[in-house]
mmCIF file of C-alpha atoms and ligand atoms in Angstrom:
data_model
loop_
_atom_site.group_PDB
_atom_site.id
_atom_site.type_symbol
_atom_site.label_atom_id
_atom_site.label_comp_id
_atom_site.label_asym_id
_atom_site.label_seq_id
_atom_site.Cartn_x
_atom_site.Cartn_y
_atom_site.Cartn_z
ATOM 1 C CA MET A 2 155.915 190.946 40.918
ATOM 2 C CA ASN A 3 159.053 192.492 42.413
ATOM 3 C CA GLN A 4 156.892 194.315 44.949
ATOM 4 C CA LEU A 5 155.258 191.035 45.965
ATOM 5 C CA MET A 6 158.614 189.272 46.248
ATOM 6 C CA SER A 7 160.110 192.034 48.350
ATOM 7 C CA ARG A 8 157.097 191.913 50.696
ATOM 8 C CA GLN A 9 157.712 188.162 51.023
ATOM 9 C CA GLU A 10 161.335 188.923 51.914
ATOM 10 C CA ASP A 11 160.022 191.310 54.573
ATOM 11 C CA ALA A 12 157.783 188.607 56.055
ATOM 12 C CA ILE A 13 160.694 186.157 56.199
ATOM 13 C CA ALA A 14 163.010 188.801 57.657
ATOM 14 C CA PHE A 15 160.471 189.819 60.278
ATOM 15 C CA ASN A 16 160.551 186.290 61.696
ATOM 16 C CA LEU A 17 164.355 186.304 61.747
ATOM 17 C CA LEU A 18 164.702 189.673 63.481
ATOM 18 C CA PRO A 19 165.301 189.504 67.249
ATOM 19 C CA HIS A 20 162.181 189.660 69.375
ATOM 20 C CA PHE A 21 161.572 192.520 71.766
ATOM 21 C CA PRO A 22 161.605 191.651 75.478
ATOM 22 C CA LYS A 23 157.998 192.813 75.946
ATOM 23 C CA SER A 24 155.036 192.420 73.664
ATOM 24 C CA HIS A 25 153.609 195.819 72.768
ATOM 25 C CA PHE A 26 152.118 197.311 69.592
ATOM 26 C CA LEU A 27 154.783 198.872 67.363
ATOM 27 C CA PRO A 28 153.456 201.296 64.706
ATOM 28 C CA TRP A 29 155.343 200.272 61.546
ATOM 29 C CA THR A 30 154.635 202.836 58.827
ATOM 30 C CA GLU A 31 155.883 203.534 55.306
ATOM 31 C CA SER A 32 158.396 205.947 56.905
ATOM 32 C CA ALA A 33 160.168 203.098 58.667
ATOM 33 C CA MET A 34 162.834 200.828 57.203
ATOM 34 C CA ARG A 35 161.666 197.493 55.840
ATOM 35 C CA PRO A 36 162.308 194.359 57.934
ATOM 36 C CA SER A 37 164.442 192.922 55.109
ATOM 37 C CA SER A 38 166.741 195.984 55.161
ATOM 38 C CA LEU A 39 167.004 195.829 58.931
ATOM 39 C CA LEU A 40 167.980 192.174 58.750
ATOM 40 C CA VAL A 41 170.915 193.031 56.436
ATOM 41 C CA ILE A 42 172.025 195.780 58.816
ATOM 42 C CA LEU A 43 171.815 193.608 61.929
ATOM 43 C CA ASN A 44 173.704 190.887 59.991
ATOM 44 C CA GLU A 45 176.372 193.484 59.206
ATOM 45 C CA VAL A 46 176.680 194.605 62.855
ATOM 46 C CA THR A 47 177.000 191.001 64.009
ATOM 47 C CA ILE A 48 179.151 189.430 61.286
ATOM 48 C CA HIS A 49 181.560 192.353 60.900
ATOM 49 C CA ASN A 50 181.458 193.303 64.580
ATOM 50 C CA ARG A 51 180.498 196.926 63.950
ATOM 51 C CA SER A 52 180.785 198.870 67.177
ATOM 52 C CA VAL A 53 180.210 202.567 66.503
ATOM 53 C CA ILE A 54 176.959 202.887 64.625
ATOM 54 C CA VAL A 55 175.650 206.268 63.559
ATOM 55 C CA GLU A 56 172.197 206.555 62.069
ATOM 56 C CA CYS A 57 170.560 209.589 60.483
ATOM 57 C CA GLY A 58 166.810 209.207 61.002
ATOM 58 C CA SER A 59 165.541 207.691 64.263
ATOM 59 C CA GLY A 60 162.710 205.170 64.400
ATOM 60 C CA ILE A 61 162.233 201.419 64.196
ATOM 61 C CA SER A 62 165.831 201.049 63.031
ATOM 62 C CA THR A 63 166.937 202.622 66.341
ATOM 63 C CA LEU A 64 164.835 200.133 68.291
ATOM 64 C CA TYR A 65 166.370 197.081 66.577
ATOM 65 C CA LEU A 66 169.913 198.465 66.723
ATOM 66 C CA SER A 67 169.475 199.316 70.410
ATOM 67 C CA LEU A 68 168.123 195.837 71.131
ATOM 68 C CA LEU A 69 171.101 194.218 69.397
ATOM 69 C CA CYS A 70 173.687 196.476 71.038
ATOM 70 C CA ALA A 71 172.304 196.600 74.594
ATOM 71 C CA GLY A 72 174.699 195.034 77.085
ATOM 72 C CA THR A 73 177.632 195.032 74.621
ATOM 73 C CA ASN A 74 180.442 197.542 74.070
ATOM 74 C CA LYS A 75 178.714 198.695 70.869
ATOM 75 C CA LYS A 76 177.296 202.197 70.644
ATOM 76 C CA VAL A 77 174.356 203.536 68.631
ATOM 77 C CA ILE A 78 174.206 207.259 67.935
ATOM 78 C CA SER A 79 170.863 208.232 66.464
ATOM 79 C CA ILE A 80 170.440 211.668 64.902
ATOM 80 C CA ASP A 81 167.103 213.238 64.032
ATOM 81 C CA HIS A 82 165.899 216.752 63.254
ATOM 82 C CA ASP A 83 162.811 216.210 65.417
ATOM 83 C CA ALA A 84 163.327 215.949 69.188
ATOM 84 C CA ALA A 85 159.625 215.184 69.725
ATOM 85 C CA TRP A 86 159.886 212.178 67.353
ATOM 86 C CA GLN A 87 162.907 210.908 69.258
ATOM 87 C CA LYS A 88 160.868 211.087 72.486
ATOM 88 C CA ILE A 89 158.222 208.908 70.825
ATOM 89 C CA VAL A 90 160.909 206.409 69.772
ATOM 90 C CA ALA A 91 162.377 206.390 73.295
ATOM 91 C CA GLY A 92 158.848 205.793 74.677
ATOM 92 C CA GLN A 93 158.412 202.845 72.313
ATOM 93 C CA ALA A 94 161.732 201.418 73.500
ATOM 94 C CA GLU A 95 160.476 201.605 77.066
ATOM 95 C CA SER A 96 157.144 199.940 76.209
ATOM 96 C CA LEU A 97 158.968 197.143 74.374
ATOM 97 C CA GLY A 98 161.473 196.604 77.200
ATOM 98 C CA ILE A 99 164.464 197.695 75.102
ATOM 99 C CA SER A 100 167.396 199.147 77.034
ATOM 100 C CA LEU A 101 168.718 202.410 75.619
ATOM 101 C CA ALA A 102 171.915 202.131 77.679
ATOM 102 C CA SER A 103 173.993 201.817 74.477
ATOM 103 C CA THR A 104 172.034 204.453 72.576
ATOM 104 C CA GLN A 105 172.613 208.190 72.354
ATOM 105 C CA PHE A 106 169.993 210.384 70.713
ATOM 106 C CA ILE A 107 171.134 213.637 69.112
ATOM 107 C CA ALA A 108 168.389 216.097 68.161
ATOM 108 C CA ALA A 109 169.856 218.377 65.505
ATOM 109 C CA PRO A 110 167.350 220.685 63.800
ATOM 110 C CA MET A 111 167.562 221.318 60.059
ATOM 111 C CA LYS A 112 169.978 224.102 59.090
ATOM 112 C CA PRO A 113 171.649 225.354 55.890
ATOM 113 C CA CYS A 114 174.584 223.003 55.266
ATOM 114 C CA ALA A 115 177.992 223.753 53.730
ATOM 115 C CA HIS A 116 178.234 220.072 52.660
ATOM 116 C CA SER A 117 175.177 220.238 50.397
ATOM 117 C CA PRO A 118 176.093 221.137 46.802
ATOM 118 C CA PHE A 119 172.340 221.300 46.197
ATOM 119 C CA GLY A 120 171.703 224.123 48.659
ATOM 120 C CA LEU A 121 169.563 221.879 50.867
ATOM 121 C CA GLU A 122 169.340 221.924 54.627
ATOM 122 C CA TRP A 123 170.796 219.119 56.755
ATOM 123 C CA TYR A 124 171.106 218.460 60.472
ATOM 124 C CA ASP A 125 172.733 221.246 62.485
ATOM 125 C CA THR A 126 176.408 220.254 62.320
ATOM 126 C CA GLU A 127 177.313 222.414 65.334
ATOM 127 C CA VAL A 128 174.978 220.354 67.500
ATOM 128 C CA ILE A 129 176.391 217.097 66.109
ATOM 129 C CA ASN A 130 180.008 218.252 66.580
ATOM 130 C CA LYS A 131 179.256 219.174 70.168
ATOM 131 C CA GLU A 132 177.453 215.960 71.080
ATOM 132 C CA MET A 133 179.203 213.252 69.048
ATOM 133 C CA PRO A 134 181.727 211.064 70.866
ATOM 134 C CA ASP A 135 185.264 210.947 69.435
ATOM 135 C CA ALA A 136 185.198 207.278 68.404
ATOM 136 C CA LYS A 137 185.611 206.287 64.745
ATOM 137 C CA ILE A 138 182.394 205.266 63.015
ATOM 138 C CA ASP A 139 182.330 201.829 61.390
ATOM 139 C CA LEU A 140 178.671 201.765 60.300
ATOM 140 C CA LEU A 141 176.758 204.764 58.982
ATOM 141 C CA LEU A 142 173.051 204.276 58.289
ATOM 142 C CA VAL A 143 171.433 207.093 56.323
ATOM 143 C CA ASP A 144 167.629 207.064 56.483
ATOM 144 C CA GLY A 145 167.074 210.779 57.085
ATOM 145 C CA PRO A 146 166.441 213.597 56.837
ATOM 146 C CA LEU A 147 163.120 213.583 54.989
ATOM 147 C CA ALA A 148 163.627 213.342 51.214
ATOM 148 C CA TYR A 149 160.263 212.238 49.866
ATOM 149 C CA HIS A 150 159.610 214.929 47.244
ATOM 150 C CA ALA A 151 161.552 216.388 44.337
ATOM 151 C CA ALA A 152 162.653 219.633 46.019
ATOM 152 C CA ILE A 153 164.406 217.708 48.830
ATOM 153 C CA ALA A 154 165.316 214.566 46.875
ATOM 154 C CA LYS A 155 169.045 214.950 47.581
ATOM 155 C CA ALA A 156 168.680 216.086 51.217
ATOM 156 C CA ARG A 157 170.677 213.069 52.469
ATOM 157 C CA TYR A 158 173.817 213.846 50.444
ATOM 158 C CA PRO A 159 175.755 215.679 53.240
ATOM 159 C CA ALA A 160 175.907 212.601 55.508
ATOM 160 C CA LEU A 161 179.066 211.098 54.040
ATOM 161 C CA PRO A 162 180.908 214.371 53.275
ATOM 162 C CA PHE A 163 180.271 215.411 56.881
ATOM 163 C CA PHE A 164 181.188 212.093 58.537
ATOM 164 C CA ARG A 165 183.953 210.901 56.152
ATOM 165 C CA SER A 166 186.839 212.165 58.307
ATOM 166 C CA ARG A 167 185.336 210.385 61.325
ATOM 167 C CA MET A 168 184.952 207.016 59.602
ATOM 168 C CA ALA A 169 187.124 204.049 60.645
ATOM 169 C CA ASP A 170 189.558 202.616 58.036
ATOM 170 C CA ASP A 171 187.110 199.825 57.379
ATOM 171 C CA PHE A 172 183.529 200.968 57.326
ATOM 172 C CA VAL A 173 180.182 200.432 55.671
ATOM 173 C CA VAL A 174 177.484 202.923 54.706
ATOM 174 C CA PHE A 175 173.846 202.025 54.192
ATOM 175 C CA LEU A 176 171.587 204.431 52.318
ATOM 176 C CA ASP A 177 167.901 203.575 52.447
ATOM 177 C CA ASP A 178 165.218 204.275 49.827
ATOM 178 C CA CYS A 179 167.355 203.649 46.746
ATOM 179 C CA ASN A 180 164.194 202.887 44.791
ATOM 180 C CA ARG A 181 164.099 206.714 44.514
ATOM 181 C CA ALA A 182 166.118 208.639 41.920
ATOM 182 C CA GLY A 183 167.514 211.088 44.503
ATOM 183 C CA GLU A 184 169.042 208.386 46.697
ATOM 184 C CA ARG A 185 170.354 206.471 43.650
ATOM 185 C CA GLU A 186 172.155 209.624 42.519
ATOM 186 C CA ILE A 187 173.560 210.176 46.021
ATOM 187 C CA ALA A 188 174.860 206.587 46.067
ATOM 188 C CA GLN A 189 176.609 207.183 42.735
ATOM 189 C CA LEU A 190 178.076 210.496 43.848
ATOM 190 C CA TRP A 191 179.408 209.002 47.102
ATOM 191 C CA SER A 192 180.845 205.963 45.307
ATOM 192 C CA LYS A 193 182.756 208.235 42.946
ATOM 193 C CA ALA A 194 183.850 210.896 45.458
ATOM 194 C CA TYR A 195 185.019 208.396 48.118
ATOM 195 C CA ALA A 196 186.022 205.469 45.856
ATOM 196 C CA LEU A 197 183.453 203.097 47.346
ATOM 197 C CA THR A 198 181.927 199.991 45.907
ATOM 198 C CA GLY A 199 178.702 198.161 46.735
ATOM 199 C CA GLN A 200 175.216 197.468 45.582
ATOM 200 C CA ILE A 201 171.564 198.396 45.845
ATOM 201 C CA MET A 202 169.716 195.439 47.351
ATOM 202 C CA GLN A 203 166.364 195.587 45.615
ATOM 203 C CA MET A 204 164.991 192.509 47.333
ATOM 204 C CA ARG A 205 166.083 193.883 50.721
ATOM 205 C CA GLY A 206 163.958 197.011 50.765
ATOM 206 C CA ASN A 207 166.136 198.894 48.245
ATOM 207 C CA VAL A 208 168.819 199.680 50.776
ATOM 208 C CA CYS A 209 172.231 200.458 49.247
ATOM 209 C CA MET A 210 175.415 199.166 50.893
ATOM 210 C CA LEU A 211 178.742 200.882 50.131
ATOM 211 C CA HIS A 212 182.241 200.131 51.459
ATOM 212 C CA PRO A 213 185.894 200.627 50.502
ATOM 213 C CA PRO A 214 186.833 198.143 47.737
ATOM 214 C CA GLN A 215 189.653 196.621 49.817
ATOM 215 C CA SER A 216 187.292 195.628 52.679
ATOM 216 C CA HIS A 217 187.326 191.929 53.468
ATOM 217 C CA ARG A 218 183.637 191.139 53.275
ATOM 218 C CA TYR A 219 181.506 188.202 54.349
ATOM 219 C CA ASN A 220 178.023 187.905 52.956
ATOM 220 C CA VAL A 221 175.385 189.825 54.931
ATOM 221 C CA TYR A 222 172.658 189.644 52.295
HETATM 222 C C1 SAM B 3 162.661 207.650 56.807
HETATM 223 S S1 SAM B 3 162.265 208.246 58.388
HETATM 224 C C2 SAM B 3 163.414 207.411 59.415
HETATM 225 C C3 SAM B 3 162.890 206.111 59.801
HETATM 226 C C4 SAM B 3 163.722 205.269 60.750
HETATM 227 N N1 SAM B 3 165.067 205.043 60.289
HETATM 228 C C5 SAM B 3 162.978 203.958 60.917
HETATM 229 O O1 SAM B 3 163.486 202.905 60.496
HETATM 230 O O2 SAM B 3 161.861 204.009 61.438
HETATM 231 C C6 SAM B 3 162.927 209.870 58.266
HETATM 232 C C7 SAM B 3 162.345 210.837 59.278
HETATM 233 O O3 SAM B 3 160.942 210.875 59.181
HETATM 234 C C8 SAM B 3 160.386 211.171 60.451
HETATM 235 N N2 SAM B 3 159.397 210.125 60.709
HETATM 236 C C9 SAM B 3 159.611 208.854 61.070
HETATM 237 N N3 SAM B 3 158.440 208.187 61.165
HETATM 238 C C10 SAM B 3 157.478 209.075 60.863
HETATM 239 C C11 SAM B 3 156.060 209.008 60.778
HETATM 240 N N4 SAM B 3 155.394 207.896 61.063
HETATM 241 N N5 SAM B 3 155.404 210.123 60.382
HETATM 242 C C12 SAM B 3 156.058 211.261 60.103
HETATM 243 N N6 SAM B 3 157.403 211.398 60.173
HETATM 244 C C13 SAM B 3 158.102 210.315 60.542
HETATM 245 C C14 SAM B 3 161.522 211.169 61.473
HETATM 246 O O4 SAM B 3 161.902 212.493 61.772
HETATM 247 C C15 SAM B 3 162.607 210.462 60.700
HETATM 248 O O5 SAM B 3 163.887 210.854 61.028
#
């Protein structure tokens, strides 16, 4: 029943998402974020005027964020371990008529990571340090690296420890796939370590939204 309802939410969200300038087939797989999660994130960017958006895990989320941010002073920084995948995403942007003028891709291969208490690899932090702009991040979207089986279930943990010192005073973090035990544990660990509050939005594709408790929040759900 919940599955059916969340698919209905996706159908509704899909109609509300902005349309791409050109009509072209977009392969939307199980690896991609759900339309209902993307709607919450685009609501967040718009309502809370987020301007420095970092995402871990390029794909359809990059396309929608780039579409929303094109022609504004907002910036999207999209990190992926797989440069070839990012080329595919950039090719899709071109086919769909999406400007990537506001988007920076960083290809950072998987490397052992000092920020993983679980001994798991994360994106090469030297590459990120070299390529990231100085600006403070006000939206962090964590939908990578791959974490789909037990041995790598907590692969996404380093994102907030690594980026915490670069976050703006007021910020929001989205962690996708919180239907999975690994991501739910990461959300709990981050909430505790960085005194964040928030919720898992089960009817919005199981994306978790965390923010400092003192943030003045409008509804983005
Ligand atoms: C959960 S996906 C990220 C998806 C992205 N945020 C989106 O909304 O499409 C995590 C990683 O899987 C890889 N990936 C994405 N789509 C894929 C596909 N169709 N097949 C295999 N790997 C994929 C990419 O390297 C990506 O960073």
